[in-house]
């Protein structure tokens, strides 16, 4: 995993602190080209990994990337699935079975296609696998070495105690896509325990980590303890605490924690991308020097 | 440990079950749903005690409290069964379709002293809680107007299928979306008393309205409007906001941001004359388990704590939710007349 990963919230009008800003950004990124241009700006700063939801518009971005293979030779995408609002809105309209009918390919009840059989025989793992395949279609021929499960699903399964499904996701990603499974969570300590119990060693986890303790459920102390005492490959997200922490302070804090492998951030302007990337490089140097002095 | 059971594991129920499942003070003693597709999944992958008949569950596991998240038309009968057994109840919104039944349930919970809560989760969102504090403190002056709004992309093409598209079962934008806004106005401004005008528009749905616009008046004669549309695809998800104009200032709040203007130096602590902006990141209290938003965990925590402390819950009682049902009914009636 690269040290710096580029996120996609800004492209789809997600803003945790203001609906007005969210709309302004949605307008800024109305065209796919404006998204790709921003990704290119990040690449100029040696940020070559794009972590994105399986939003419908990512399909278009993938088309652009596939069409210019030499330009994007070193480019990597970490898909994060599912794009939950699509399903949440669908469940409100169609119900759970209706949503499966809508989104599981080949799922005509009574047909002998895999999807139909899976629903009739209540083969829940097969339904999950079909839904993963449907979400992964858009990434064909794109380098996707890690495939993440979104926090809304990871944490739902965690609360329900459905650890077997987390394990099934982990195993299917490895078997079918020759990739590693990642888990996004808002409940890091609880998730690490659950994955340990399922013998998923050294898991890839992406979690809110920030100086303000924002969305660090169970408390910041518990997070530090979990990070210190467990082997995992950890990606810090929401490092600015949803905008509550000034950039420099936020990054100083994140870089000071030795066991964080990667930092995920999203930004919509060249200035912000450069500023964030430069701060990370600067504080990494400072903490590396301190580390060298101690050991 | 509080012994909790759940009836109904659809979209809201499954999320409540996950939050309850992670709750340190809760033991899940039973899960009931009529859908074999859903219950078989839980049977296979969880250790929960699963039932297809909720009455059998109640007899078999004797819960202290039950979360009810079934289609609205089933609320009143199930809730009545529970109160008769002196079980504490958390029921999803809206509360009841039949207002007489709603009255009866309110009376029953008062007599039997059971904790009764309805899932209007907006009251647990930090920005709206802060609005409540400011309004209660009087710093906004005398309120002269409010506007409650909610928009989202639920029905964005012509198609219909489930109970949410059937008005008799509690479907439609008025019951599903506008109920939140009405309830929020009741809580933040003052209880609504009169409906002065209503527009119910069908945009894509055939049997129900997709948009609700209404002129309303509170019991202390404050007037305002609500504007609600669940067929607005410019919103990624449900987005609810409220604007309150007072003689000393103005509040504009949604689920992420609070903007407050004061026209004098007499402001609450942490605010100054002119515009002030606060965000949910600083206003929301942390929760022990996060699923879809702090508010979903916070409302369950509040319910469980009310039971443990044997305190009557003040937020989202059956009584306040019934008042919201009555206004929904008035809006419908106004349209009919």
XYZ file of C-alpha atoms in Angstrom:
632
model
C 0.000 0.000 0.000
C 1.215 3.494 -0.824
C 1.633 5.969 2.007
C -0.892 8.399 0.522
C -4.227 7.337 -0.986
C -6.604 9.639 -2.825
C -10.312 9.425 -1.927
C -13.464 10.235 -3.885
C -16.018 11.796 -1.504
C -15.395 15.243 -2.932
C -16.393 14.091 -6.419
C -19.873 12.982 -5.427
C -21.075 15.812 -3.280
C -20.198 14.219 0.049
C -19.260 16.770 2.638
C -19.522 16.042 6.317
C -19.844 19.611 7.454
C -21.968 21.469 4.934
C -24.726 20.675 2.455
C -24.012 23.964 0.687
C -20.379 22.994 0.123
C -21.485 19.521 -0.918
C -23.659 21.002 -3.659
C -20.930 23.409 -4.797
C -18.546 20.467 -5.177
C -21.176 18.381 -6.974
C -21.445 21.228 -9.477
C -17.659 21.498 -9.810
C -17.418 17.787 -10.646
C -20.442 17.553 -12.887
C -18.265 16.386 -15.795
C -16.207 13.220 -15.675
C -13.281 15.087 -17.149
C -13.078 17.348 -14.108
C -12.772 14.230 -11.924
C -10.042 12.744 -14.085
C -8.201 16.081 -14.191
C -8.181 16.157 -10.385
C -6.941 12.567 -10.229
C -4.164 13.623 -12.614
C -3.204 16.484 -10.302
C -2.888 13.965 -7.462
C -0.766 11.704 -9.693
C 1.614 14.603 -10.306
C 2.195 14.512 -6.540
C 3.046 10.768 -6.814
C -0.353 9.737 -5.443
C -1.115 6.768 -7.651
C -3.844 4.993 -5.700
C -7.450 6.055 -5.947
C -9.821 4.642 -3.331
C -13.406 4.961 -4.526
C -16.944 3.744 -3.974
C -18.710 1.739 -6.650
C -20.761 4.809 -7.575
C -22.293 4.688 -11.065
C -20.048 7.478 -12.297
C -16.875 5.546 -11.429
C -17.771 3.371 -14.413
C -17.061 6.335 -16.700
C -13.804 7.100 -14.914
C -12.741 3.477 -15.399
C -13.537 3.758 -19.128
C -11.267 6.792 -19.409
C -8.469 5.004 -17.533
C -8.784 1.847 -19.641
C -8.684 3.901 -22.835
C -5.261 5.344 -21.976
C -3.347 2.408 -20.584
C 0.116 3.825 -21.088
C -0.745 6.989 -19.168
C -2.288 5.047 -16.272
C 0.163 2.157 -16.275
C 1.057 2.555 -12.589
C -2.411 3.609 -11.519
C -4.218 1.552 -8.911
C -7.820 1.605 -7.724
C -9.084 0.289 -4.397
C -12.837 -0.211 -4.957
C -15.085 0.184 -1.911
C -18.395 -1.576 -2.132
C -21.309 -1.268 -2.082
C -22.388 2.298 -2.841
C -24.814 2.024 0.049
C -27.274 4.818 -0.746
C -28.199 3.063 -3.976
C -29.330 0.020 -1.975
C -30.802 1.978 0.943
C -33.039 3.966 -1.395
C -33.910 0.785 -3.291
C -34.904 -1.030 -0.079
C -37.239 1.852 0.830
C -38.904 1.492 -2.552
C -38.758 -2.254 -3.277
C -38.102 -4.018 0.042
C -35.231 -6.425 0.643
C -36.238 -9.153 -1.816
C -37.207 -6.530 -4.394
C -33.766 -4.963 -4.088
C -32.074 -8.313 -4.604
C -34.257 -8.869 -7.666
C -33.247 -5.450 -8.968
C -29.508 -5.811 -8.420
C -28.566 -9.485 -8.479
C -27.828 -10.320 -12.106
C -29.775 -13.165 -13.660
C -32.112 -13.200 -10.729
C -35.463 -14.028 -12.238
C -37.285 -16.068 -9.649
C -37.994 -19.489 -11.036
C -35.258 -19.345 -13.625
C -32.316 -21.701 -13.465
C -29.771 -18.913 -13.580
C -27.411 -18.781 -10.637
C -29.073 -15.726 -9.115
C -32.580 -17.168 -9.229
C -31.410 -20.410 -7.684
C -29.485 -18.562 -4.982
C -32.554 -16.602 -3.885
C -34.894 -19.607 -4.005
C -32.491 -21.821 -2.073
C -31.540 -18.953 0.262
C -27.861 -19.391 -0.488
C -26.899 -16.093 1.094
C -23.188 -16.410 0.364
C -23.923 -17.024 -3.327
C -26.144 -13.910 -3.367
C -23.321 -11.908 -1.802
C -20.859 -13.231 -4.372
C -23.183 -12.270 -7.232
C -23.558 -8.779 -5.792
C -19.764 -8.434 -5.491
C -19.382 -9.540 -9.107
C -21.999 -7.011 -10.218
C -20.166 -4.208 -8.405
C -16.750 -5.311 -9.716
C -17.779 -5.382 -13.386
C -16.827 -1.746 -13.936
C -13.214 -2.403 -12.856
C -12.446 -5.021 -15.489
C -8.768 -4.870 -16.569
C -7.975 -2.265 -13.941
C -5.436 -2.995 -11.220
C -7.485 -3.490 -8.021
C -5.204 -5.254 -5.511
C -7.405 -4.408 -2.512
C -11.207 -4.455 -2.517
C -12.936 -2.864 0.444
C -16.220 -3.538 2.141
C -17.879 -0.225 3.056
C -18.312 0.599 6.735
C -22.107 0.516 6.582
C -21.955 -3.192 5.696
C -18.865 -4.109 7.746
C -20.344 -2.508 10.851
C -23.852 -3.872 10.231
C -22.430 -7.411 10.107
C -20.227 -6.661 13.108
C -23.196 -5.584 15.247
C -25.226 -8.591 14.119
C -22.307 -10.875 14.972
C -22.276 -12.239 11.395
C -18.534 -12.812 11.363
C -18.872 -15.740 8.957
C -20.022 -13.321 6.274
C -17.007 -11.063 6.870
C -14.820 -14.143 6.475
C -16.748 -15.239 3.353
C -16.181 -11.788 1.829
C -12.487 -11.988 2.677
C -12.131 -15.437 1.115
C -14.158 -14.698 -2.023
C -12.123 -11.581 -2.857
C -8.949 -13.642 -2.635
C -10.303 -16.586 -4.593
C -12.149 -14.769 -7.377
C -10.156 -11.551 -7.828
C -6.712 -12.588 -6.636
C -6.875 -9.498 -4.463
C -6.948 -8.768 -0.761
C -10.071 -7.855 1.139
C -10.128 -4.609 3.078
C -12.633 -3.516 5.687
C -13.786 0.047 6.304
C -15.143 0.599 9.809
C -16.233 3.201 12.320
C -15.669 0.667 15.109
C -12.012 -0.322 14.854
C -11.507 -2.020 18.257
C -14.605 -4.218 17.864
C -13.752 -5.108 14.258
C -10.171 -6.100 15.084
C -11.473 -8.477 17.760
C -13.978 -10.007 15.341
C -11.386 -10.495 12.575
C -8.957 -12.044 15.055
C -11.643 -14.515 16.062
C -12.135 -15.444 12.402
C -8.382 -16.039 11.967
C -8.041 -13.173 9.524
C -4.477 -12.180 10.368
C -2.839 -8.865 9.552
C -6.097 -7.515 8.099
C -6.348 -4.411 5.941
C -8.533 -1.910 7.779
C -9.522 1.635 6.933
C -10.857 3.608 9.868
C -11.538 7.129 11.105
C -8.482 8.268 13.028
C -8.050 11.871 14.039
C -6.947 14.072 16.894
C -10.541 15.079 17.712
C -11.709 11.487 18.259
C -14.398 12.074 15.622
C -16.179 8.851 14.581
C -13.775 6.780 16.698
C -16.427 4.670 18.413
C -15.348 3.209 21.702
C -13.053 6.172 22.331
C -9.663 7.410 21.171
C -7.774 5.609 23.989
C -9.257 2.290 22.982
C -8.180 2.960 19.389
C -4.585 3.630 20.414
C -4.505 0.470 22.485
C -5.916 -1.589 19.596
C -3.445 -0.106 17.115
C -0.510 -0.730 19.487
C -1.398 -4.297 20.356
C -2.521 -5.807 17.052
C -0.897 -6.540 13.744
C -2.824 -4.940 10.921
C -2.332 -2.844 7.827
C -4.074 0.349 8.781
C -5.376 3.209 6.660
C -6.387 6.383 8.479
C -9.364 8.258 7.055
C -11.281 11.353 8.196
C -7.961 12.638 9.520
C -9.284 16.222 9.608
C -12.152 15.101 11.853
C -14.657 16.193 9.231
C -13.051 19.637 9.045
C -12.733 20.255 12.771
C -8.903 20.100 12.887
C -6.511 22.437 11.015
C -4.565 20.571 8.311
C -1.096 20.883 9.801
C -2.167 19.815 13.276
C -4.206 16.922 11.888
C -1.338 15.562 9.829
C 1.257 16.045 12.593
C -0.955 13.859 14.795
C -1.489 11.106 12.210
C 2.191 10.911 11.212
C 3.190 10.615 14.878
C 1.343 7.266 15.211
C 3.854 4.640 14.089
C 1.488 1.835 13.118
C -0.543 3.708 10.516
C 0.513 2.481 7.085
C -1.471 4.784 4.827
C -3.368 8.031 4.920
C -6.512 8.544 2.859
C -7.696 12.016 1.970
C -9.776 13.708 -0.675
C -9.461 17.257 -1.955
C -10.941 19.127 -4.862
C -8.281 21.735 -5.638
C -4.641 21.540 -6.665
C -3.691 23.760 -3.744
C -5.298 21.477 -1.162
C -3.937 18.302 -2.710
C -0.416 19.711 -2.751
C -0.674 21.162 0.727
C -1.904 17.896 2.262
C 0.621 15.713 0.428
C 3.471 18.052 1.367
C 2.507 18.107 5.037
C 2.430 14.301 5.096
C 5.890 14.123 3.496
C 7.218 16.773 5.866
C 5.907 15.152 9.056
C 6.954 11.689 7.895
C 10.529 13.027 7.596
C 10.349 14.605 11.058
C 9.048 11.466 12.741
C 11.426 9.211 10.792
C 14.354 11.325 12.054
C 13.058 11.087 15.621
C 12.694 7.343 15.222
C 16.243 7.076 13.839
C 17.585 9.056 16.797
C 15.851 6.803 19.335
C 16.818 3.468 17.749
C -28.474 -6.450 31.247
C -31.740 -5.398 29.659
C -33.463 -8.237 27.803
C -34.505 -6.823 24.428
C -36.427 -8.457 21.586
C -37.133 -7.052 18.147
C -40.158 -7.436 15.893
C -39.494 -6.695 12.229
C -36.058 -6.828 10.615
C -36.554 -4.801 7.451
C -34.446 -1.787 6.595
C -34.780 -0.076 9.986
C -35.106 -3.235 12.059
C -31.869 -4.795 10.876
C -30.021 -1.589 11.708
C -31.594 -1.434 15.193
C -30.711 -5.089 15.714
C -27.066 -4.453 14.828
C -26.858 -1.449 17.183
C -28.562 -3.419 19.970
C -26.342 -6.409 19.248
C -23.268 -4.275 19.952
C -24.788 -2.603 23.025
C -22.944 -3.531 26.237
C -26.061 -3.257 28.422
C -28.353 -5.282 26.136
C -28.977 -8.966 25.735
C -30.943 -9.793 22.569
C -33.396 -12.463 23.657
C -35.448 -12.818 20.485
C -35.906 -11.681 16.891
C -39.230 -12.036 15.071
C -40.124 -11.447 11.441
C -42.639 -13.009 9.088
C -40.122 -13.096 6.210
C -38.481 -16.516 6.119
C -35.858 -15.133 3.765
C -34.628 -12.750 6.479
C -35.099 -15.014 9.505
C -33.386 -17.978 7.839
C -30.361 -15.791 7.197
C -30.146 -14.832 10.879
C -30.723 -18.448 11.905
C -27.821 -19.522 9.770
C -25.293 -16.832 10.647
C -26.147 -15.512 14.119
C -26.820 -16.967 17.536
C -30.088 -15.036 17.978
C -33.243 -16.850 19.013
C -35.430 -16.484 15.893
C -39.225 -16.565 15.578
C -41.696 -16.108 12.725
C -44.567 -15.388 15.135
C -43.959 -12.526 17.554
C -46.596 -13.747 20.024
C -44.767 -17.035 20.401
C -41.582 -15.081 20.949
C -43.123 -12.981 23.737
C -44.383 -16.096 25.496
C -41.117 -17.894 25.115
C -38.483 -15.256 26.000
C -40.185 -12.640 28.292
C -38.290 -9.537 27.162
C -38.005 -6.370 29.294
C -38.241 -4.242 26.166
C -39.167 -4.663 22.510
C -38.214 -2.699 19.392
C -41.024 -2.690 16.838
C -40.041 -1.962 13.231
C -42.810 -3.363 11.060
C -44.953 -1.551 8.457
C -46.915 1.257 10.156
C -50.359 -0.364 9.828
C -49.239 -3.172 12.176
C -47.838 -0.849 14.874
C -50.911 -0.325 17.023
C -51.918 -3.968 17.541
C -48.406 -5.147 18.277
C -47.666 -2.212 20.597
C -50.932 -2.858 22.470
C -49.942 -6.489 23.001
C -46.637 -5.344 24.424
C -48.017 -2.718 26.790
C -50.551 -5.194 28.124
C -47.579 -7.301 29.147
C -45.891 -4.225 30.727
C -43.044 -4.365 28.226
C -41.113 -1.168 27.408
C -41.581 -0.237 23.746
C -39.523 1.485 21.071
C -41.567 1.720 17.874
C -40.550 3.105 14.503
C -42.118 6.268 13.129
C -44.793 7.192 12.217
C -46.583 5.980 15.352
C -50.161 5.027 14.376
C -52.492 5.321 11.407
C -55.610 4.994 13.585
C -55.659 8.032 15.895
C -58.194 6.579 18.349
C -55.951 3.602 18.815
C -53.030 6.002 19.297
C -54.952 7.785 22.079
C -55.650 4.476 23.743
C -51.970 3.485 23.644
C -50.886 6.835 25.125
C -53.365 6.332 27.957
C -52.170 2.792 28.544
C -48.460 3.669 28.795
C -49.267 6.407 31.291
C -51.255 4.026 33.468
C -48.737 1.243 33.294
C -45.623 3.383 33.513
C -43.720 1.741 30.690
C -41.004 3.518 28.726
C -42.422 4.459 25.331
C -40.341 5.874 22.504
C -40.840 6.496 18.786
C -37.974 6.544 16.263
C -37.870 10.210 15.267
C -34.080 10.174 15.211
C -33.565 13.807 14.132
C -33.946 14.884 17.753
C -30.683 13.073 18.484
C -28.707 14.951 15.824
C -26.257 17.443 17.354
C -27.235 20.375 15.131
C -30.944 20.067 15.908
C -30.240 19.553 19.610
C -28.307 22.826 19.554
C -31.252 24.547 17.811
C -33.467 23.332 20.654
C -31.034 24.805 23.214
C -30.912 28.177 21.450
C -34.680 28.406 20.997
C -35.324 27.392 24.615
C -32.797 29.952 25.898
C -34.863 32.709 24.263
C -31.857 34.280 22.512
C -33.569 34.130 19.142
C -36.369 36.364 20.454
C -39.991 35.928 19.528
C -40.310 33.477 16.659
C -42.302 34.856 13.741
C -41.751 32.239 11.020
C -40.423 28.727 10.409
C -39.683 26.651 7.351
C -39.145 22.906 7.577
C -37.786 21.081 4.570
C -36.834 17.570 3.594
C -35.731 16.221 0.230
C -34.393 12.945 -1.059
C -34.275 10.482 -3.969
C -36.631 7.664 -2.878
C -39.047 7.514 -5.823
C -37.325 8.858 -8.914
C -39.064 6.885 -11.601
C -42.563 5.625 -12.311
C -42.839 2.321 -10.504
C -44.548 1.078 -7.429
C -44.599 -2.033 -5.414
C -44.491 -2.274 -1.627
C -46.357 -1.018 1.419
C -44.675 2.373 1.228
C -46.675 3.051 -1.932
C -49.972 2.178 -0.273
C -51.628 5.025 1.656
C -53.723 2.621 3.757
C -50.557 0.958 5.049
C -48.761 4.145 5.980
C -47.017 4.739 2.687
C -46.394 7.995 0.833
C -44.145 10.979 1.281
C -46.413 12.518 3.951
C -46.142 9.525 6.284
C -42.577 8.560 5.473
C -40.700 11.840 4.933
C -42.918 14.758 6.001
C -43.616 13.128 9.381
C -39.985 13.844 10.303
C -40.323 17.529 9.462
C -43.664 17.932 11.254
C -42.251 16.232 14.331
C -39.160 18.437 14.246
C -41.253 21.617 14.056
C -43.393 20.362 16.960
C -40.209 19.874 18.983
C -38.082 22.860 17.975
C -40.661 25.610 17.451
C -43.914 24.628 19.205
C -46.617 21.988 18.696
C -48.491 22.607 15.447
C -52.203 23.139 15.955
C -53.749 24.188 12.656
C -53.263 23.446 8.994
C -53.883 26.511 6.810
C -53.237 25.032 3.386
C -51.974 21.854 1.764
C -50.615 20.724 -1.586
C -50.024 17.009 -2.054
C -48.365 16.246 -5.387
C -47.872 12.929 -7.086
C -44.820 13.107 -9.309
C -44.121 9.448 -10.148
C -46.318 7.444 -7.787
C -49.855 6.535 -8.756
C -51.448 5.965 -5.362
C -49.555 8.266 -3.056
C -48.086 11.738 -2.933
C -44.403 12.282 -3.673
C -44.352 15.859 -2.399
C -46.028 17.699 0.466
C -46.286 21.462 0.853
C -48.274 22.894 3.749
C -48.928 26.111 5.647
C -49.066 25.507 9.379
C -49.764 27.332 12.610
C -48.504 26.360 16.065
C -50.496 26.439 19.302
C -48.846 29.773 20.175
C -49.794 31.228 16.765
C -46.423 31.006 15.041
C -46.916 30.391 11.334
C -44.671 28.665 8.871
C -44.454 26.173 6.066
C -43.110 22.759 5.262
C -41.783 21.675 1.899
C -41.041 17.984 1.454
C -40.266 15.980 -1.683
C -38.960 12.431 -1.837
C -38.651 12.485 -5.620
C -35.767 14.953 -5.749
C -32.730 13.269 -7.209
C -30.487 16.288 -6.665
C -30.135 14.947 -3.125
C -27.909 11.923 -2.558
C -29.843 10.898 0.559
C -32.587 12.265 2.793
C -31.696 15.822 3.758
C -33.734 17.633 6.394
C -33.433 21.274 7.388
C -35.192 23.935 9.397
C -35.131 27.715 9.290
C -36.436 29.771 12.215
C -36.830 33.552 12.115
C -37.022 35.415 15.409
C -37.004 39.043 16.481
C -33.421 38.722 17.753
C -31.989 36.456 15.108
C -32.323 33.597 12.689
C -31.400 29.908 12.673
C -30.733 27.748 9.624
C -29.925 24.147 10.500
C -29.600 20.851 8.707
C -28.088 17.542 9.753
C -24.521 18.707 9.123
C -24.423 22.433 9.742
C -25.898 25.071 12.022
C -25.915 28.724 10.944
C -27.154 31.240 13.485
C -27.462 35.007 13.200
C -27.899 37.219 16.261
C -28.747 40.883 15.868
C -27.543 41.887 19.351
C -24.656 41.037 21.657
C -26.993 39.038 23.886
C -26.016 35.621 22.606
C -25.623 32.203 24.175
C -22.109 31.206 25.287
C -19.858 30.469 22.336
C -21.764 32.751 19.950
C -21.333 36.388 18.928
C -23.396 39.075 17.178
C -23.795 38.401 13.454
C -23.431 35.028 11.727
C -22.098 31.979 13.592
C -21.426 28.611 11.995
C -21.096 25.299 13.826
C -20.778 21.855 12.323
C -21.998 18.435 13.283
C -18.403 17.317 13.846
C -18.178 19.500 16.935
C -21.836 19.217 17.971
C -22.299 15.444 17.912
C -21.578 13.416 20.995
C -19.534 10.257 20.427
C -21.291 6.891 20.609
C -19.917 3.481 21.610
C -20.992 1.811 18.375
C -21.497 3.678 15.117
C -23.601 2.313 12.294
C -25.398 4.863 10.118
C -25.049 8.069 12.103
C -24.570 8.944 15.766
C -28.297 9.651 16.100
C -29.357 6.048 15.463
C -27.146 4.756 18.267
C -27.977 7.726 20.511
C -31.740 7.119 20.354
C -31.264 3.447 21.282
C -28.892 4.435 24.120
C -31.532 6.883 25.353
C -34.207 4.173 25.304
C -32.034 1.660 27.172
C -30.842 4.269 29.698
C -34.459 5.346 30.347
C -35.253 1.731 31.238
C -32.181 1.279 33.432
C -32.610 4.585 35.274
C -36.384 4.026 35.427
C -36.702 7.593 34.182
C -39.583 8.566 31.990
C -38.177 9.476 28.581
C -39.014 13.027 27.604
C -37.987 12.829 23.969
C -40.124 11.071 21.358
C -42.845 9.781 23.646
C -45.961 8.135 22.222
C -47.761 11.332 23.166
C -45.554 13.635 21.060
C -45.564 11.142 18.174
C -49.360 10.924 18.329
C -49.488 14.692 18.000
C -47.437 14.361 14.808
C -49.876 11.692 13.560
C -52.760 14.099 14.205
C -51.132 16.833 12.126
C -50.450 14.328 9.322
C -54.144 13.507 9.450
C -55.131 17.167 9.389
C -52.935 17.771 6.331
C -54.613 14.848 4.551
C -58.090 16.024 5.550
C -57.407 19.583 4.444
C -56.451 18.238 1.049
C -59.645 16.164 0.874
C -61.869 19.071 1.835
